[in-house]
Coordinates of C-alpha atoms in Angstrom, one line a residue:
X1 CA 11.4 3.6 -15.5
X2 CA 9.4 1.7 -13.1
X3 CA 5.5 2.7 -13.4
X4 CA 2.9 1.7 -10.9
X5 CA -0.7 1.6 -11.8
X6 CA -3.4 1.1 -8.6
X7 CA -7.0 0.4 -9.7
X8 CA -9.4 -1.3 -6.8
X9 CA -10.7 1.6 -5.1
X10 CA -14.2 3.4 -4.9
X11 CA -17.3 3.3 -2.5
X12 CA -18.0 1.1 0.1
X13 CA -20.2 0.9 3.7
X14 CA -18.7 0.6 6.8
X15 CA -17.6 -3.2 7.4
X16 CA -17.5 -3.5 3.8
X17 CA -14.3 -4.5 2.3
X18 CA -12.2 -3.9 -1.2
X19 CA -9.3 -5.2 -2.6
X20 CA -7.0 -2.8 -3.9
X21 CA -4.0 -3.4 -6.9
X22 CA -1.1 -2.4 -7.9
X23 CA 0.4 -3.3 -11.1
X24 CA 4.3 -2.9 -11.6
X25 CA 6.1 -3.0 -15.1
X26 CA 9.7 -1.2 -16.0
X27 CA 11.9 -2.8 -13.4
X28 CA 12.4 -5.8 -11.6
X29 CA 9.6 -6.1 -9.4
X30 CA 10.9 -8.9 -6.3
X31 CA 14.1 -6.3 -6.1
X32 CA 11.6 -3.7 -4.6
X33 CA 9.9 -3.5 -0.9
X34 CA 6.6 -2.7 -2.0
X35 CA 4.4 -0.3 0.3
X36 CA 0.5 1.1 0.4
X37 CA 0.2 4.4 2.2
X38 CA -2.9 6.8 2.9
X39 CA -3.3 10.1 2.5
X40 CA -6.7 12.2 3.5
X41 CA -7.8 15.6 2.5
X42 CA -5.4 18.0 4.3
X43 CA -2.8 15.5 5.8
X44 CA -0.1 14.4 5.3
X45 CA 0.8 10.8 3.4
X46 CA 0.9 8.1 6.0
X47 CA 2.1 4.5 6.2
X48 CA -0.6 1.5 6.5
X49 CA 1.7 -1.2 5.1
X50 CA 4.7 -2.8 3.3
X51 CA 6.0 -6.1 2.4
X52 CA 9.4 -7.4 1.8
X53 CA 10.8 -8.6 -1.2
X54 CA 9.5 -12.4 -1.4
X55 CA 6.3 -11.3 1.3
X56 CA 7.9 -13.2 4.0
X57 CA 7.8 -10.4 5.9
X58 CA 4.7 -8.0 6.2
X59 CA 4.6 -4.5 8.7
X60 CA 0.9 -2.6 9.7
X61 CA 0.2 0.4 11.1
X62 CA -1.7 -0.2 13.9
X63 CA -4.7 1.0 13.1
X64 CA -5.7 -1.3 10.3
X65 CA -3.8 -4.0 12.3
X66 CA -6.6 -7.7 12.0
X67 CA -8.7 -5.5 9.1
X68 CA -5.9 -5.4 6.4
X69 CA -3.7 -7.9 4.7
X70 CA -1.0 -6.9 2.0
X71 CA 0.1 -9.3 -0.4
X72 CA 2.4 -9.8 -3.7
X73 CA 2.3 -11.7 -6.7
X74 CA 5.7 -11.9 -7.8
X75 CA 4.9 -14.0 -10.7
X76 CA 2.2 -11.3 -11.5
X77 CA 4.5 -8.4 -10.7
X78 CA 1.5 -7.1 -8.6
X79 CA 0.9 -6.1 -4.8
X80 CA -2.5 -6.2 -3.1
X81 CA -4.3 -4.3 -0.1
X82 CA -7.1 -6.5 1.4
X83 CA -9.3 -4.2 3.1
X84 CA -11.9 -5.8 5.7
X85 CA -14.1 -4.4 8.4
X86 CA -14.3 -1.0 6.7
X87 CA -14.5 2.3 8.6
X88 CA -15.3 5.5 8.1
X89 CA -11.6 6.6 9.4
X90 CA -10.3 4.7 6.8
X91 CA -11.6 6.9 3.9
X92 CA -8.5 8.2 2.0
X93 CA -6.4 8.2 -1.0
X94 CA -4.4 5.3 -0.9
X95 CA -1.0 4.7 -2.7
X96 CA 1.2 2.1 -3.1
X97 CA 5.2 2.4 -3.4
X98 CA 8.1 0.4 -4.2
X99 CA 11.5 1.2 -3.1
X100 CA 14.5 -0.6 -3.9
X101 CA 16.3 0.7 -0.8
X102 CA 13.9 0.3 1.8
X103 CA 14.7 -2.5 4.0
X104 CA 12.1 -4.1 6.8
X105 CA 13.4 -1.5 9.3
X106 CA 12.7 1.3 7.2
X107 CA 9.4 0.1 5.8
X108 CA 7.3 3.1 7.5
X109 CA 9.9 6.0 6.2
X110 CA 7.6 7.5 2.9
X111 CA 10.9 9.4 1.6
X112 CA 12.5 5.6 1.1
X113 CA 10.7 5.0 -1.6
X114 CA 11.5 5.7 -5.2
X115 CA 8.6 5.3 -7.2
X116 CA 4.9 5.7 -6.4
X117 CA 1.3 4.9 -8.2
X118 CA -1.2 7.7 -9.2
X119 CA -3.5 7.2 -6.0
X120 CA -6.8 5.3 -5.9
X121 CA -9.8 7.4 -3.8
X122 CA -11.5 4.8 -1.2
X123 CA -14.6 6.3 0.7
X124 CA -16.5 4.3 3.2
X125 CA -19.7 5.7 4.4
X126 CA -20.9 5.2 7.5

């Protein structure tokens, strides 16, 4: 089964930056959309970004639109969150995502994805 393993996060001040990864093994990684979504203490899991298969294509939500950049290795089997120009707002668990039937319209849907990492905590003080 596919497993998805995020390391990259921790503590950082505001307009700081970190680079998260996400490490896929057990399937075939450039068949699967791959997507990074947030989740902070007592909401609800949210989209930030996705990228299609070959990361031609790349969706943001809008508020971490000119700050973030996702990326993926295919050769490496691995997907990347840049995170620049750090706020205080962004502070979250973040998890990434692959789904092997999301397509680039349904990038932002969280119940298209199949599989999903263990969470890495990123705090950015202020």
């Amino acid at each position: 089964q596919v497993q998805l393993i995020e390391s990259g996060g921790g503590l950082v001040q505001a307009g700081g930056s970190l680079r998260l990864s996400c490490a896929f093994s057990g399937g075939t990684f450039s068949n699967y959309i791959m997507g990074w979504f947030l989740q902070a203490p007592g909401k609800e899991r949210e989209f930030v970004a996705a990228t299609s298969w070959s990361g031609g294509y790349r969706l943001y939500t809008d508020s971490v639109k000119g700050r973030f950049t996702i990326s993926r290795d295919n050769a490496k089997t691995t997907v990347f969150l840049q995170m620049n120009s750090l706020k205080p707002e962004d502070t979250a668990v973040y998890y990434c995502a692959a789904g092997a039937k999301v397509t680039t319209t349904t990038m932002k849907i969280l119940r298209q994805y199949d599989y999903w990492g263990q969470g890495t905590q990123v705090t950015v003080s202020s």
